[in-house]
Tab-separated table of N, CA, C and O in Angstrom:
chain	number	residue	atom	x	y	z
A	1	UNK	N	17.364	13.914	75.067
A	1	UNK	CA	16.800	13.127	76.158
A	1	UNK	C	17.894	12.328	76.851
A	1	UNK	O	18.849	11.819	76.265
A	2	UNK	N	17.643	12.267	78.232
A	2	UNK	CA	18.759	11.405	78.847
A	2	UNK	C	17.656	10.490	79.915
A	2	UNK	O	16.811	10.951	80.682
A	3	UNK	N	17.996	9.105	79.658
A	3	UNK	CA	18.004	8.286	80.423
A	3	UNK	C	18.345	7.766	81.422
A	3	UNK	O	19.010	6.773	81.124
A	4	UNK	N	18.234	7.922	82.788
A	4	UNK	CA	18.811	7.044	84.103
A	4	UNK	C	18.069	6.258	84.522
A	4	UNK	O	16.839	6.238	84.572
A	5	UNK	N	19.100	5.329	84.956
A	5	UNK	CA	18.918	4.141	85.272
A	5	UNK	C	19.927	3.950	87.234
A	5	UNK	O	21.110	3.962	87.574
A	6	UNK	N	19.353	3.886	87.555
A	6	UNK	CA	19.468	3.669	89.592
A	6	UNK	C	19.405	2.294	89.828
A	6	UNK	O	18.358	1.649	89.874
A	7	UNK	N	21.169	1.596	90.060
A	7	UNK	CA	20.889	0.263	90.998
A	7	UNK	C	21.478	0.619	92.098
A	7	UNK	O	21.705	1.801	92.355
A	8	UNK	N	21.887	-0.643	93.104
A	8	UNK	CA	22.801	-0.812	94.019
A	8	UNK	C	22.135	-1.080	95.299
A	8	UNK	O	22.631	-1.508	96.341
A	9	UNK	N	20.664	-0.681	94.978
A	9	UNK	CA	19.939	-1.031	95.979
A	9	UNK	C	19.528	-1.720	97.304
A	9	UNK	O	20.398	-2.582	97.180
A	10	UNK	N	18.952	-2.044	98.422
A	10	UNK	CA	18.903	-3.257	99.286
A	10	UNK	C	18.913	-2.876	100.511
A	10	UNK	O	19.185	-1.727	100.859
A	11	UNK	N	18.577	-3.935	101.379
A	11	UNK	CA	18.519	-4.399	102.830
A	11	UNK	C	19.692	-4.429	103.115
A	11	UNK	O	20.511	-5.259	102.720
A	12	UNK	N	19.906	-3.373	103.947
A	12	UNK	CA	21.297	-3.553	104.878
A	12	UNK	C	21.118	-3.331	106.434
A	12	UNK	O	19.976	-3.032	106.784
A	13	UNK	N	21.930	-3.419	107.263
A	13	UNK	CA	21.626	-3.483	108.888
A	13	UNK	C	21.918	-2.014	109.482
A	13	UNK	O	23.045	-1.677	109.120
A	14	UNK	N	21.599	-1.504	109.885
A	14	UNK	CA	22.492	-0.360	110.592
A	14	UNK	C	23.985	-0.366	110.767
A	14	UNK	O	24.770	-1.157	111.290
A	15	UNK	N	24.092	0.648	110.222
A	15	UNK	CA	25.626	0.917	110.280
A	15	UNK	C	26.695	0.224	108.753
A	15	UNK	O	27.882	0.350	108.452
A	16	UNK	N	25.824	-0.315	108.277
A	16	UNK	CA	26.449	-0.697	107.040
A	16	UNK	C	26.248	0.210	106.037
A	16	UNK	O	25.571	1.237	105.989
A	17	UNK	N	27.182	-0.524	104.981
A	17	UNK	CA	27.018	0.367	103.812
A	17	UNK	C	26.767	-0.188	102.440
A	17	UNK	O	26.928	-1.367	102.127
A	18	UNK	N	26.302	0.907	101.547
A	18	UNK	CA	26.085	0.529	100.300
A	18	UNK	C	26.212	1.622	98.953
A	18	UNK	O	26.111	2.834	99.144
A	19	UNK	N	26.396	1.168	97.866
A	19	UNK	CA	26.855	2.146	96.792
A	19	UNK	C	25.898	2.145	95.646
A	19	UNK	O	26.014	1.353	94.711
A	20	UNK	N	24.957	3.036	95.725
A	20	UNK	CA	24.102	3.703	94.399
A	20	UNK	C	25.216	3.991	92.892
A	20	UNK	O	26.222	4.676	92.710
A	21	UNK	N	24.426	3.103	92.060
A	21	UNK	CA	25.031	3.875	90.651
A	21	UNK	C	23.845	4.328	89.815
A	21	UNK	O	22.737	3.807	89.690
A	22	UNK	N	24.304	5.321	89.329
A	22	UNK	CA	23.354	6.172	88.089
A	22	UNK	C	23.984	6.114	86.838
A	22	UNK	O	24.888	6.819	86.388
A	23	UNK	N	23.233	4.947	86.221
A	23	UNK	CA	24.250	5.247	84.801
A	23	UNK	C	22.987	5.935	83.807
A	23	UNK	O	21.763	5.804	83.816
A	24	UNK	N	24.019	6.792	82.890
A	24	UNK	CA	22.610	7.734	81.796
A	24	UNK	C	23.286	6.792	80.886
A	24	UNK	O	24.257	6.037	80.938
A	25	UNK	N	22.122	7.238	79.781
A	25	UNK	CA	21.921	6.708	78.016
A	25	UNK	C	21.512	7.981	77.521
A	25	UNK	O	21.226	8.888	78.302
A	26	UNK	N	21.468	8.100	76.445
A	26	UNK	CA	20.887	9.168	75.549
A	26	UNK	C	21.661	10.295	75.310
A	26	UNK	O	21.562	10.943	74.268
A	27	UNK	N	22.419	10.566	76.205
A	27	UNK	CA	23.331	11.765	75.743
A	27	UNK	C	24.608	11.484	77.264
A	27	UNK	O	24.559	10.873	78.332
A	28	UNK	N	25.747	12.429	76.457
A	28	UNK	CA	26.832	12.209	77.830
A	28	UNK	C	26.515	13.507	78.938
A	28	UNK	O	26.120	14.647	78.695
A	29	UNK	N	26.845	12.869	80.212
A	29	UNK	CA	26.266	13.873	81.283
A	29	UNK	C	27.394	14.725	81.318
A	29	UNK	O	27.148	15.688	82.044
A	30	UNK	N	28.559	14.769	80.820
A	30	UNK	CA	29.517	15.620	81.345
A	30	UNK	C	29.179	17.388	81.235
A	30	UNK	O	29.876	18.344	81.577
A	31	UNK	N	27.669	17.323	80.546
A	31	UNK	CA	27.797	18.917	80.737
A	31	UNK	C	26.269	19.015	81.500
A	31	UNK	O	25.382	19.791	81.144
A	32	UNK	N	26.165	17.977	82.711
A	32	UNK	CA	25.370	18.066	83.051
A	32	UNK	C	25.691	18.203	85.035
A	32	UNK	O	26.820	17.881	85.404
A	33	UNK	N	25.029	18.505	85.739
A	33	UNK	CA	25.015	18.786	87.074
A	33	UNK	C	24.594	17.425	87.405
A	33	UNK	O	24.022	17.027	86.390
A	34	UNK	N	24.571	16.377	88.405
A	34	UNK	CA	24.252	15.476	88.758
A	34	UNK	C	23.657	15.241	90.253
A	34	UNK	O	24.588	15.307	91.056
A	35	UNK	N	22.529	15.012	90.830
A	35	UNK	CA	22.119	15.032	92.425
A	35	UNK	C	21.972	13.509	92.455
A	35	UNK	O	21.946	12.770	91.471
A	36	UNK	N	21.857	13.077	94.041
A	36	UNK	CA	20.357	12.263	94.755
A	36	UNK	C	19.916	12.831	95.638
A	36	UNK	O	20.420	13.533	96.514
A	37	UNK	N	18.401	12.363	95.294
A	37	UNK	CA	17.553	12.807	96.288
A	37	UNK	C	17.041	10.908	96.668
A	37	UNK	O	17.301	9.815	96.164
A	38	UNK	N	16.169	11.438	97.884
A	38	UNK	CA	15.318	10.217	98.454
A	38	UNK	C	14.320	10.553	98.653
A	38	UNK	O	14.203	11.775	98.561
A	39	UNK	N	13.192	9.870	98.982
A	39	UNK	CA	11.705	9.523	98.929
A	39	UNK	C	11.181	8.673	100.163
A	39	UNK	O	10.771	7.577	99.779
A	40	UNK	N	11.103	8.809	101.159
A	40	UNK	CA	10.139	8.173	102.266
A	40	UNK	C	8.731	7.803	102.072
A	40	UNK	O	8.290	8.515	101.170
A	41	UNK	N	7.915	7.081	102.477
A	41	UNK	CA	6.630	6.992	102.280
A	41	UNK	C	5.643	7.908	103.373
A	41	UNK	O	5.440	7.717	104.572
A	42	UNK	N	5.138	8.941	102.483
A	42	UNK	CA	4.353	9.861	103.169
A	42	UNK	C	5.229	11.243	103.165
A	42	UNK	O	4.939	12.342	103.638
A	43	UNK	N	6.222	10.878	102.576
A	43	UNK	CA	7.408	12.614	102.811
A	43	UNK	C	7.930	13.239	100.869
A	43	UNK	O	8.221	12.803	99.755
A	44	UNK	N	7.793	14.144	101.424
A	44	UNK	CA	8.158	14.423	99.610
A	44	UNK	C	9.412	14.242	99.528
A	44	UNK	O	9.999	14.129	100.604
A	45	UNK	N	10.093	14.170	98.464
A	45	UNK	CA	11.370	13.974	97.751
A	45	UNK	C	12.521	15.251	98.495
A	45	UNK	O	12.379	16.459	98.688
A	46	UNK	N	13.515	14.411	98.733
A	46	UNK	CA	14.164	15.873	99.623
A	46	UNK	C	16.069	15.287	99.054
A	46	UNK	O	16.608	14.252	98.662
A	47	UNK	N	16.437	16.620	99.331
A	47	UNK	CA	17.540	16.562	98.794
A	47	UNK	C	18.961	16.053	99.123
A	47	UNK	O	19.449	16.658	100.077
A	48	UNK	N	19.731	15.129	98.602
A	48	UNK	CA	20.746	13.823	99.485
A	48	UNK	C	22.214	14.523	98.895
A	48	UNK	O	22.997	14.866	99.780
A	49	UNK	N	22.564	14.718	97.727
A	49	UNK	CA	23.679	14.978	97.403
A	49	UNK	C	24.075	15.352	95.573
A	49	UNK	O	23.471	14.812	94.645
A	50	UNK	N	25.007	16.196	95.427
A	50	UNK	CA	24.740	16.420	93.935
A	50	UNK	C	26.145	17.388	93.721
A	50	UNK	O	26.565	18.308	94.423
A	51	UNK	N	26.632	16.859	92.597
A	51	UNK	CA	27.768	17.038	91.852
A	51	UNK	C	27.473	17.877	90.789
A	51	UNK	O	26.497	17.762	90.048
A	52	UNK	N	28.584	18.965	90.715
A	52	UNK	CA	28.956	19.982	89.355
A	52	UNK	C	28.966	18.938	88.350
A	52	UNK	O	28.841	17.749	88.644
A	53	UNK	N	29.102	19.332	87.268
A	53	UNK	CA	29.758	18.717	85.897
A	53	UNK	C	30.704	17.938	85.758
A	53	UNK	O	30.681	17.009	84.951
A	54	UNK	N	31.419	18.134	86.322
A	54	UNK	CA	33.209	17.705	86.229
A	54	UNK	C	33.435	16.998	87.797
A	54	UNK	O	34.454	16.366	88.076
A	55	UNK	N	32.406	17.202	88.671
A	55	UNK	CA	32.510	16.332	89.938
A	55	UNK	C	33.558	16.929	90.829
A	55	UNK	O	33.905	16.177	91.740
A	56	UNK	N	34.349	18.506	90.769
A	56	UNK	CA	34.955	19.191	91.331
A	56	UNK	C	34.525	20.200	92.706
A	56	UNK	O	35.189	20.802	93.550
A	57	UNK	N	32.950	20.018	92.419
A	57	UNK	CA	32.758	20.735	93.848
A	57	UNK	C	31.078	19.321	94.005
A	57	UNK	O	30.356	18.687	93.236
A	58	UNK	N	31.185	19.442	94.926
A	58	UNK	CA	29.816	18.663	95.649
A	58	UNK	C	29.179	19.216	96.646
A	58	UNK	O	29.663	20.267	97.068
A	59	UNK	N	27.891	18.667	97.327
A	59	UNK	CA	27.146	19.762	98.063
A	59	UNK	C	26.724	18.273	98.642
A	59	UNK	O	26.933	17.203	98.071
A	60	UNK	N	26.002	18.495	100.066
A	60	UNK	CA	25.396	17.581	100.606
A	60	UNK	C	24.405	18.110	101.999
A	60	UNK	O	24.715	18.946	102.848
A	61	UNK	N	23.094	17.283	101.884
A	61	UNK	CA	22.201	17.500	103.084
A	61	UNK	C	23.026	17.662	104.328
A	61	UNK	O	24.228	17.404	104.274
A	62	UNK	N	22.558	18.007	105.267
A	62	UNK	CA	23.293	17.843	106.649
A	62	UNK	C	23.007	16.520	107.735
A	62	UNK	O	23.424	16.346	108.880
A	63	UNK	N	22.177	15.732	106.926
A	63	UNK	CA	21.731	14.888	107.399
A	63	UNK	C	22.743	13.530	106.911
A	63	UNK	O	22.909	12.441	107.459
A	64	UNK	N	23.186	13.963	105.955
A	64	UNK	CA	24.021	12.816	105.168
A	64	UNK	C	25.646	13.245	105.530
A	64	UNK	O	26.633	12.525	105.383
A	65	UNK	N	25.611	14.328	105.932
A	65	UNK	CA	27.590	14.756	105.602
A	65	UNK	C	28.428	13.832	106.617
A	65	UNK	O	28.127	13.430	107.741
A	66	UNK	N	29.928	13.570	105.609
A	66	UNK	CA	30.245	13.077	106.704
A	66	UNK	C	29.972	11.184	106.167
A	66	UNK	O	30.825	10.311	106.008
A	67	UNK	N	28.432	11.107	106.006
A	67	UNK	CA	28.765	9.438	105.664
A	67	UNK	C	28.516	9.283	104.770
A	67	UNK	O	28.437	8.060	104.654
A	68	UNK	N	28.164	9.993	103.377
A	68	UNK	CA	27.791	9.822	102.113
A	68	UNK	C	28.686	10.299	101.429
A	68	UNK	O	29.361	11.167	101.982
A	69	UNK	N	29.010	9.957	100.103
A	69	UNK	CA	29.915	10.410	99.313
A	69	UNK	C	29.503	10.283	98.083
A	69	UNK	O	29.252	9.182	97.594
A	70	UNK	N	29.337	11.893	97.164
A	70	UNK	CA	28.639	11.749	95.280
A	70	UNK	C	29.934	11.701	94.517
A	70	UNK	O	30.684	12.673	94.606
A	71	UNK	N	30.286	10.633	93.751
A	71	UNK	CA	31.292	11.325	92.804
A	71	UNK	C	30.651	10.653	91.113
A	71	UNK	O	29.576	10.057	91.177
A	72	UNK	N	31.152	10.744	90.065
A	72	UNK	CA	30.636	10.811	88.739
A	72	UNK	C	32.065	10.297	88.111
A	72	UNK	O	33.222	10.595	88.408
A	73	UNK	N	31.498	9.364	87.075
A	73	UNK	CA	32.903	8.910	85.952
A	73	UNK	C	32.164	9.481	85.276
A	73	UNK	O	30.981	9.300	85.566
A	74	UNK	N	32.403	10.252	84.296
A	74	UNK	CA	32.110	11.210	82.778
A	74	UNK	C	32.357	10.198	81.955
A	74	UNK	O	31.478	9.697	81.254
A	75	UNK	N	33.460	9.848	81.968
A	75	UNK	CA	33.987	8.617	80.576
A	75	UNK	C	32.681	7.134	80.774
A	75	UNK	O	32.231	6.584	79.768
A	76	UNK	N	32.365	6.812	81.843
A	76	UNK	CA	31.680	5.959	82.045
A	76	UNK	C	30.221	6.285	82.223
A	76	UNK	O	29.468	5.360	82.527
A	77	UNK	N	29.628	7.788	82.029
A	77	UNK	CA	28.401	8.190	81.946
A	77	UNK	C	27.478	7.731	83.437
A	77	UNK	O	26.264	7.543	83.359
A	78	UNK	N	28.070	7.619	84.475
A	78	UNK	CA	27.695	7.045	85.803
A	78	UNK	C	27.658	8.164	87.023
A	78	UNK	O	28.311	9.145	86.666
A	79	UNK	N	27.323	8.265	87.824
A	79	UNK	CA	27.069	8.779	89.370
A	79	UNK	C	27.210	7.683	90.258
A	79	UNK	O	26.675	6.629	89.916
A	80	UNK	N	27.758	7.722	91.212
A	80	UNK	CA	28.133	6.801	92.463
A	80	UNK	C	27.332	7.751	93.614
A	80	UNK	O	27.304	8.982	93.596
A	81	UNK	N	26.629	6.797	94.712
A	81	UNK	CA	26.886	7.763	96.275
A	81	UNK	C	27.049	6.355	96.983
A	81	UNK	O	26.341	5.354	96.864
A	82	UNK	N	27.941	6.515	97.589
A	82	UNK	CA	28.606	5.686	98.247
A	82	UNK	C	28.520	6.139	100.199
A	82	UNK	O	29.250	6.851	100.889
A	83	UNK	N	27.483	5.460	100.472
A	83	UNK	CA	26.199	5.473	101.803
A	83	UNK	C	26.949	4.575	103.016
A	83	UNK	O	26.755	3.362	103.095
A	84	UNK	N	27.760	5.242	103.883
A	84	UNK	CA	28.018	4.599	104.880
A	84	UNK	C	27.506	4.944	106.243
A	84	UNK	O	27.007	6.070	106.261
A	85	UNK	N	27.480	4.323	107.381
A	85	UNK	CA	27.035	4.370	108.521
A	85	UNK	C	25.801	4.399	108.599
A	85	UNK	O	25.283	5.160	109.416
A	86	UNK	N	24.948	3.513	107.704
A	86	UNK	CA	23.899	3.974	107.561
A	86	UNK	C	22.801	3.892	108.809
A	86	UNK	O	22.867	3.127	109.771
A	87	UNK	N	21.822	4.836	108.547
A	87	UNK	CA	20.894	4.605	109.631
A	87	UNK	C	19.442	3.996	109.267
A	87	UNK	O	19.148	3.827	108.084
A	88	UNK	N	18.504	3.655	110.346
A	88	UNK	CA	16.966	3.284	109.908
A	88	UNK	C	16.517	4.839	109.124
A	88	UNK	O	15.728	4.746	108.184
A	89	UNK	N	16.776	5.559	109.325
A	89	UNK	CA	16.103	7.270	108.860
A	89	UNK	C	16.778	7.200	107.427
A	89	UNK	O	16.540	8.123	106.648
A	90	UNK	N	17.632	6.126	107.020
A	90	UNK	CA	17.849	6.688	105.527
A	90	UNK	C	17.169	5.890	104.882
A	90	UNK	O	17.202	6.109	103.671
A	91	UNK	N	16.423	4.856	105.266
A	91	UNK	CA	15.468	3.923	104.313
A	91	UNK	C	14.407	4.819	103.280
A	91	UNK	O	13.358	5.269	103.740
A	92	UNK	N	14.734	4.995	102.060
A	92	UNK	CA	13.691	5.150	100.936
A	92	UNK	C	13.884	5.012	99.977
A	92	UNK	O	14.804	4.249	99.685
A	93	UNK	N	13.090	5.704	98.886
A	93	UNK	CA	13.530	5.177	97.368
A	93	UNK	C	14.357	6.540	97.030
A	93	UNK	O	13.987	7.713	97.087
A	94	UNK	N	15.731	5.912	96.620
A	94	UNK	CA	16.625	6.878	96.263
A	94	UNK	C	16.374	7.163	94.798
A	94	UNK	O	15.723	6.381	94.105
A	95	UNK	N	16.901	8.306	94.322
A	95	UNK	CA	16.446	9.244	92.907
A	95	UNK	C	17.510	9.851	92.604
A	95	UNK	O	18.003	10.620	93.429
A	96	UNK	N	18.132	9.641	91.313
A	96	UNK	CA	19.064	10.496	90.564
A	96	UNK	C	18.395	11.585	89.604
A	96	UNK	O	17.305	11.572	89.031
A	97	UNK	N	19.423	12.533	89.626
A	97	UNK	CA	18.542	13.412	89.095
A	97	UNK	C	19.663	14.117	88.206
A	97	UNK	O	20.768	14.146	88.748
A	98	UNK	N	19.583	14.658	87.005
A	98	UNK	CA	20.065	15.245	85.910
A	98	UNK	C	19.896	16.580	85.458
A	98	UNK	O	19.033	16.458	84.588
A	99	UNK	N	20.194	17.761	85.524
A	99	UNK	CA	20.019	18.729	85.115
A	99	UNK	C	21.473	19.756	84.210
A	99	UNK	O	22.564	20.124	84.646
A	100	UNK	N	20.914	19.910	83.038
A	100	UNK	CA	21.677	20.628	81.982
A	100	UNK	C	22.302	21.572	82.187
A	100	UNK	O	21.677	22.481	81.641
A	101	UNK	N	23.630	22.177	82.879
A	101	UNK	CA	24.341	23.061	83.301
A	101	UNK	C	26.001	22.829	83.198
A	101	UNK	O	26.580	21.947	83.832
A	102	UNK	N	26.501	23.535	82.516
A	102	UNK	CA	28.150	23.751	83.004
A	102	UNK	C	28.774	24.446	83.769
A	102	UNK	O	29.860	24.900	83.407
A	103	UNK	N	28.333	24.679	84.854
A	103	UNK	CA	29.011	25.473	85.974
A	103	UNK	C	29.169	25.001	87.009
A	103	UNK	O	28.958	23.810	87.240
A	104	UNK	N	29.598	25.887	87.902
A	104	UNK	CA	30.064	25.436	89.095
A	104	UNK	C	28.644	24.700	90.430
A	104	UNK	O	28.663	24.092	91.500
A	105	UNK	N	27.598	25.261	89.474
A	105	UNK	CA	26.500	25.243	90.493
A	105	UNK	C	26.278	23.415	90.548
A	105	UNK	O	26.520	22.511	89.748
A	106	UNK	N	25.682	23.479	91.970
A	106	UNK	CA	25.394	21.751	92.172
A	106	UNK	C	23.321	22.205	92.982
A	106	UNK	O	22.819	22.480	94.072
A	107	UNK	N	23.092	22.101	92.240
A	107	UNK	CA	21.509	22.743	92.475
A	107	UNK	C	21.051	21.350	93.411
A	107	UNK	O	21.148	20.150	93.155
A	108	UNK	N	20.542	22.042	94.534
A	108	UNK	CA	19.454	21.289	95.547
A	108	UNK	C	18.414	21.338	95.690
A	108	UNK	O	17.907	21.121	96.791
A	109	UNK	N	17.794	21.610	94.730
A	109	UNK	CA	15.852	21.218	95.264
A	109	UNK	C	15.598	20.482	93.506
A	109	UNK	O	16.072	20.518	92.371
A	110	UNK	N	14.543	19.877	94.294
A	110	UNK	CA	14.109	18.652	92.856
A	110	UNK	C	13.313	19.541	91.839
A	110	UNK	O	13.214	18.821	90.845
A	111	UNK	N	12.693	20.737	91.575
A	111	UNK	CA	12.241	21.030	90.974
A	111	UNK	C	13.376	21.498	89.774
A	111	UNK	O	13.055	21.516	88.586
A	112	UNK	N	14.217	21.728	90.067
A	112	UNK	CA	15.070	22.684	88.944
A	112	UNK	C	15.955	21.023	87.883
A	112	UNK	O	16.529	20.928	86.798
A	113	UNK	N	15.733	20.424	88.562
A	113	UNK	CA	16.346	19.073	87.382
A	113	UNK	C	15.351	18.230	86.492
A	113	UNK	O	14.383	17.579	86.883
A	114	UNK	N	15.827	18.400	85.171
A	114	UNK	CA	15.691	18.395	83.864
A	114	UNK	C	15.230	16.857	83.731
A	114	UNK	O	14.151	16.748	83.148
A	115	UNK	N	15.845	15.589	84.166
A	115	UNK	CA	15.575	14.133	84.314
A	115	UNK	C	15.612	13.609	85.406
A	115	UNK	O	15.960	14.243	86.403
A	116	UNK	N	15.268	12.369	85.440
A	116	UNK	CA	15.046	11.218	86.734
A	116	UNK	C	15.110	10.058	86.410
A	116	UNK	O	14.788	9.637	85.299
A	117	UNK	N	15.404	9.593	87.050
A	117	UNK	CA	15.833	8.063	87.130
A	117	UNK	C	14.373	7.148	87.518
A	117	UNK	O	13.429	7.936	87.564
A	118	UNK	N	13.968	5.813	87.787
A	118	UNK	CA	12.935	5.602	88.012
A	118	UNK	C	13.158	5.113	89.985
A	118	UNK	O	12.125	4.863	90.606
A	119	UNK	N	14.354	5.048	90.634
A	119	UNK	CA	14.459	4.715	91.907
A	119	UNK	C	15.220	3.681	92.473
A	119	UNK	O	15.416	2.764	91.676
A	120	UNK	N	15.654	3.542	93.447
A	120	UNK	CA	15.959	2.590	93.956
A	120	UNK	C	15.802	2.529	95.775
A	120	UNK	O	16.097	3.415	96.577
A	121	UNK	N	15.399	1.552	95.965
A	121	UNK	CA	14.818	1.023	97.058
A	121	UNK	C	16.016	0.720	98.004
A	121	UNK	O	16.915	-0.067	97.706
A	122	UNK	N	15.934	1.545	99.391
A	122	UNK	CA	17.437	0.687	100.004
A	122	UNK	C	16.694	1.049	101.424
A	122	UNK	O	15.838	1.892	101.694
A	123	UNK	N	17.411	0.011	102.265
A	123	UNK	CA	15.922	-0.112	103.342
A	123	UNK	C	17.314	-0.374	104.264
A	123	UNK	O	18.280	-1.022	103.861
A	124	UNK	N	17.217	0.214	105.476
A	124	UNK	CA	17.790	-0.247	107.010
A	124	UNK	C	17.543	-0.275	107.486
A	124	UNK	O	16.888	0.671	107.924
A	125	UNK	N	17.783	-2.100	108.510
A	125	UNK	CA	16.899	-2.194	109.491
A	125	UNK	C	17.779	-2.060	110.874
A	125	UNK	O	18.978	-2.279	110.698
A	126	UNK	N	17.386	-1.734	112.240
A	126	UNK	CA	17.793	-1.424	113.081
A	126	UNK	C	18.336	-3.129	113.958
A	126	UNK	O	18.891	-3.109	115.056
């Protein structure tokens, strides 16, 4: 079993920025694939950004590229996305997500990951 845990959360203005951490418990993620996704109210869970194992290849929405950035400390059992330029359209509850793989793959849709985090709330206002 692996545990995440999602802070970094908050009210920021347009165009600012802010940095999500995912730290796990229960086991080390290094042989694990790492995403975020986000959550709008009224929209299903859709896919933000997500790291290989080793944090050597990354993948990202097209909605985010460019001002988001996923990277992972292994030694520190953590995920970073580090959210700049932000806009009012990125306000929701952000979601880390965990899935059991050593490869190169960085999987994008929420069904194929193994854990979750419980959220974090980050809101921009215009």
């Amino acid at each position: 079993q692996v545990q995440l845990v999602e802070s970094g959360g908050g009210l920021v203005q347009a165009g600012g920025s802010l940095r999500l951490s995912c730290t796990a418990s229960g086991r080390t993620i290094s042989t694990y694939a790492m995403g975020w996704f986000r959550q709008a109210p009224g929209k299903e869970r859709e896919f933000v950004a997500a790291t290989n194992w080793n944090g050597d290849i990354s993948s990202y929405a097209d909605s985010v590229k460019g001002r988001f950035t996923i990277s992972r400390d292994n030694a520190q059992n953590t995920v970073y996305l580090q959210m700049n330029s932000l806009k009012p359209e990125d306000t929701a509850v952000y979601y880390c997500g965990a899935k059991l793989i050593k490869t190169r793959w960085t999987p994008r849709g929420a069904y194929e990951y193994d854990y979750w985090g419980q959220g974090t709330q980050v809101t921009v206002s215009s």
